[in-house]
Coordinates of C-alpha atoms in Angstrom, one line a residue:
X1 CA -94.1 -70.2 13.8
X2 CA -91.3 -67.7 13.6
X3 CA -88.3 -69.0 11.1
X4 CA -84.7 -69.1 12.5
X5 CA -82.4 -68.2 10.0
X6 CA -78.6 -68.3 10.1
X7 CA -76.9 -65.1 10.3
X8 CA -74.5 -65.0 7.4
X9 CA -77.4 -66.4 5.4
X10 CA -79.7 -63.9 6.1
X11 CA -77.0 -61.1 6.4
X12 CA -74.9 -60.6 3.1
X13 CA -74.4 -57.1 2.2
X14 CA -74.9 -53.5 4.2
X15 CA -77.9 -53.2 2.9
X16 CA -79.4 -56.0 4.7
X17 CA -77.9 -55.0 7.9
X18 CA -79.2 -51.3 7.7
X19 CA -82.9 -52.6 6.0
X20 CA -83.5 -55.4 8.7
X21 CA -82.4 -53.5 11.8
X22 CA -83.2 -49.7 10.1
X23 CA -79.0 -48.6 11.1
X24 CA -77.5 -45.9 9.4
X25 CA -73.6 -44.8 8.9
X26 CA -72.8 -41.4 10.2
X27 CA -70.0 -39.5 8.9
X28 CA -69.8 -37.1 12.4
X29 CA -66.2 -37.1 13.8
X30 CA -68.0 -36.3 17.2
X31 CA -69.8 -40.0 17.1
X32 CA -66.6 -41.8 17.7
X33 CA -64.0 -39.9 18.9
X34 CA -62.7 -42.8 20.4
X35 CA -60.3 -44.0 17.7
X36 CA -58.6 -40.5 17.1
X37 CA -58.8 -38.6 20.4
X38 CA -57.4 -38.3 23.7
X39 CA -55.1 -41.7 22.7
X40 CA -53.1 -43.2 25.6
X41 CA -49.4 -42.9 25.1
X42 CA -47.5 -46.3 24.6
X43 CA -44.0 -47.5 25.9
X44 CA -41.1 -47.9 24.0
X45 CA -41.5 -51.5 25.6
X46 CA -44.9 -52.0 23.8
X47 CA -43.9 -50.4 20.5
X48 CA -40.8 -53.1 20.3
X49 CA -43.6 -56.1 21.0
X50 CA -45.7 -54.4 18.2
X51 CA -42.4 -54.4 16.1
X52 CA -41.5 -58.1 16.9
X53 CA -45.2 -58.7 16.5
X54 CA -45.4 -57.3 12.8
X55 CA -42.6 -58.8 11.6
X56 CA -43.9 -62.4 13.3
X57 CA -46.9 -62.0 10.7
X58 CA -45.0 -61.2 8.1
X59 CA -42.8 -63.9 8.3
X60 CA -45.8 -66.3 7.9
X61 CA -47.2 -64.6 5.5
X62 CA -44.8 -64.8 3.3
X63 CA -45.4 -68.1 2.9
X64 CA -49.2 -67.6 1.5
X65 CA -52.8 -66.6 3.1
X66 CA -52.5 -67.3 6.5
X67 CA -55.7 -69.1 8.6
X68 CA -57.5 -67.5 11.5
X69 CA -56.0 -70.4 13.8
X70 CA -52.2 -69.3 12.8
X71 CA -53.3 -65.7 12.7
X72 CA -54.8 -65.7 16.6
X73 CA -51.9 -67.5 17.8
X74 CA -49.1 -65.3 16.1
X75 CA -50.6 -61.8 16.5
X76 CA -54.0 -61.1 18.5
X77 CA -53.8 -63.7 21.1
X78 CA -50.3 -61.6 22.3
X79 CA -51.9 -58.2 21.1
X80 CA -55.0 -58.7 23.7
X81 CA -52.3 -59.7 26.1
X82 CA -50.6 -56.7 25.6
X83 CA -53.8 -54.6 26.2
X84 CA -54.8 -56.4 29.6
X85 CA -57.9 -57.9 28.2
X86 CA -56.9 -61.6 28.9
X87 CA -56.7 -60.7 33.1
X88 CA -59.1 -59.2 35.8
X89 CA -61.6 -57.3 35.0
X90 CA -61.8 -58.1 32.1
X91 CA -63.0 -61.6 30.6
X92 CA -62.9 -62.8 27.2
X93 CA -65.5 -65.4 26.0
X94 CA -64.3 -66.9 22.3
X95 CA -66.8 -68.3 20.0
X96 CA -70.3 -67.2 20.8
X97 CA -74.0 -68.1 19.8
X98 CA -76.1 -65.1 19.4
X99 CA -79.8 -64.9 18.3
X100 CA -81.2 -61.8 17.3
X101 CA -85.1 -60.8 16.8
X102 CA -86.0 -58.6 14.4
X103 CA -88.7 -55.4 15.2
X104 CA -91.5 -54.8 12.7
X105 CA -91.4 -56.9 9.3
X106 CA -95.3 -55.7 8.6
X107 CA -97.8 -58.7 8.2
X108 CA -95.1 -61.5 8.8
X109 CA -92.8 -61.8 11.5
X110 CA -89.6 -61.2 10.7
X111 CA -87.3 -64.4 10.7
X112 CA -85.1 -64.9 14.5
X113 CA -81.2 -64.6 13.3
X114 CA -79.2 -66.9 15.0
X115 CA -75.3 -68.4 14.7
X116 CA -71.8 -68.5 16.1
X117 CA -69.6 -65.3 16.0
X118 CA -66.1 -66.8 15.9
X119 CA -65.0 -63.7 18.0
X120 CA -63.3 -62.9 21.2
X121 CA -66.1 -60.5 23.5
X122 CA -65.1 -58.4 26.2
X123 CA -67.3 -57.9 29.3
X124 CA -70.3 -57.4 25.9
X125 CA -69.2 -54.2 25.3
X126 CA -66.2 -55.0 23.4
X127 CA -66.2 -57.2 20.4
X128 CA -63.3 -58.6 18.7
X129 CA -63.9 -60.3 15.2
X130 CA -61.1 -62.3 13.5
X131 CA -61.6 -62.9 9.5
X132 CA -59.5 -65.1 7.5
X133 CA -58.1 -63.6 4.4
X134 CA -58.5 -66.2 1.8
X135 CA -57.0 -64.6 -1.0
X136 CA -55.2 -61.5 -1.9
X137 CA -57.4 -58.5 -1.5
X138 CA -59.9 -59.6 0.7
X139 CA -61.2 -56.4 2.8
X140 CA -62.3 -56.2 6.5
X141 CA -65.3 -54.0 5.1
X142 CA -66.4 -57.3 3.9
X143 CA -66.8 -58.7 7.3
X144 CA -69.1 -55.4 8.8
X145 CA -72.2 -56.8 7.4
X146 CA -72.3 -59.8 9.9
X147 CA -70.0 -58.1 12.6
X148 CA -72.9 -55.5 12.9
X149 CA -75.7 -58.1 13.5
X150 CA -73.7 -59.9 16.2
X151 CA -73.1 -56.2 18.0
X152 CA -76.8 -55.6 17.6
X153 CA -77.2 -59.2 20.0
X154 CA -75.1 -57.0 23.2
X155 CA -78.0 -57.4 25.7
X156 CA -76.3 -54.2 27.3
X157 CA -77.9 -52.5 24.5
X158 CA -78.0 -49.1 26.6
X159 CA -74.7 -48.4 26.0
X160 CA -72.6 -48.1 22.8
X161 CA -70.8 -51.1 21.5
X162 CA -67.0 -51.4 20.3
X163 CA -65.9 -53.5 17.5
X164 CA -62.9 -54.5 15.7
X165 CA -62.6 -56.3 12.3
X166 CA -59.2 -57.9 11.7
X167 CA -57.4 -60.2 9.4
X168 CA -54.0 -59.7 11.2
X169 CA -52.8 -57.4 8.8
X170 CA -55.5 -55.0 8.7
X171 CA -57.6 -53.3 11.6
X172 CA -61.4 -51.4 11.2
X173 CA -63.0 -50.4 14.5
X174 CA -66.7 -50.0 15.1
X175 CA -68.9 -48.1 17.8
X176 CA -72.6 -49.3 17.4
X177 CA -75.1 -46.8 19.1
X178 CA -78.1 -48.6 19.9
X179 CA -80.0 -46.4 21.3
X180 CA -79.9 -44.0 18.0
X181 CA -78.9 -47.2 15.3
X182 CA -76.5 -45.4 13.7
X183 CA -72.7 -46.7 13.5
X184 CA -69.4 -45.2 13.0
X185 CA -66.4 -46.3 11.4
X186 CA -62.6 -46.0 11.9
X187 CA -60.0 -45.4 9.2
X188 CA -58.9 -48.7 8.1
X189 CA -55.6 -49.3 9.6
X190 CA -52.5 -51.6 8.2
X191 CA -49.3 -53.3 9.5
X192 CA -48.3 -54.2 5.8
X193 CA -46.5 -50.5 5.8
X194 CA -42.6 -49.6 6.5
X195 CA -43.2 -47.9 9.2
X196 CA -45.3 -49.5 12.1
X197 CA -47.1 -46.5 12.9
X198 CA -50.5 -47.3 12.5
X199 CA -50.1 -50.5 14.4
X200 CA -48.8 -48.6 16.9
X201 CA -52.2 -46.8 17.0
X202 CA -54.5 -50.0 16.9
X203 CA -53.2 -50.9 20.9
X204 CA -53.4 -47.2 21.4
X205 CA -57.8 -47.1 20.3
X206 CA -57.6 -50.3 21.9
X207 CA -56.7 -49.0 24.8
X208 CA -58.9 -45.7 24.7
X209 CA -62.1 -47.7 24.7
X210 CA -61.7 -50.1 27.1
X211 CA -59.8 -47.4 29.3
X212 CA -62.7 -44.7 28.5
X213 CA -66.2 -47.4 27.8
X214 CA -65.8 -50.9 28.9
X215 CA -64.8 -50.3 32.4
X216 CA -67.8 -48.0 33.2

């Protein structure tokens, strides 16, 4: 009998996500050009949302580390409404179960990975992961591990996946090919900056991929 094991149980480190489903990090600007490229232009309208947005999070941050609840309600919830992604075509799905068989694993099956992503999913091509930063420092880098095994459950595996890591107050996108396993990662992109530039260009690569990939 095949064991079931719980994703962030059997998932803890890179490592295990590049051993157990043999994916490998590529450097090559050309893999995702999605997040620096060919970026949609935004309104002056949308950069004062983004402003009013920012300074929304900051605000209740102040206070202390703010939870996931507080953070989707304040800032993603009306970011994703910004973006579209809350009306037709598009349909997002919030906490998901995904299970996950492992290839190979020699003599012994591999153990089935299984659990809830607590992530908003567009149209499975898209995938929208929302950490709570518990204390001060805590990285979205820490999140990829487990964020890669849930993109690895897309059952439209013949095209790329998107992904974006995000504590509220800092943003790491994703593109998962699974045809090649080999991932790509964004810069790692802040509101907790004077300026408001590089929030700026999180709606902007939001926009790019589900203009340019989940629409196809």
């Amino acid at each position: 009998m095949v064991e079931t094991v719980g994703i962030t149980k059997a998932i803890v480190n890179l490592n295990d996500i590049q051993d157990k489903f043999n994916l490998t990090q590529t450097n090559d600007a050309e893999f995702f050009p999605e997040w620096f490229k060919k970026l949609p232009d935004i309104t002056d309208a949308e950069k004062a949302t983004l402003d009013r947005l920012k300074h929304r999070y900051l605000y209740y941050a102040a206070d202390a580390a703010i939870t996931e609840g507080t953070v989707n309600i304040i800032i993603l919830s009306p970011l994703l409404e910004l973006t579209g992604l809350c009306d037709p075509p598009f349909k997002i799905r919030g906490e998901q179960f995904v299970k996950i068989e492992i290839e190979g694993g020699g003599s012994e099956a591999e153990p089935i990975l299984e659990g809830f992503i607590d992530a908003l999913v567009v149209q499975n091509q898209f995938w929208i992961v929302l950490i709570e930063s518990k204390r001060y420092g805590f990285s979205v880098i820490q999140a990829l591990p487990q964020t890669l095994a849930y993109m690895m459950a897309n059952p439209n595996s013949e095209l790329p996946s998107f992904g974006m890591i995000t504590t509220g107050e800092d943003y790491l996108f994703i593109k998962l090919d699974h045809q090649t396993h080999q991932y790509g990662l964004s810069d790692k992109f802040t509101i907790a900056k004077h300026n408001n530039r590089e929030f700026y260009e999180v709606l902007q690569i939001i926009k790019r991929i589900i203009n340019g990939t989940v629409q196809e």
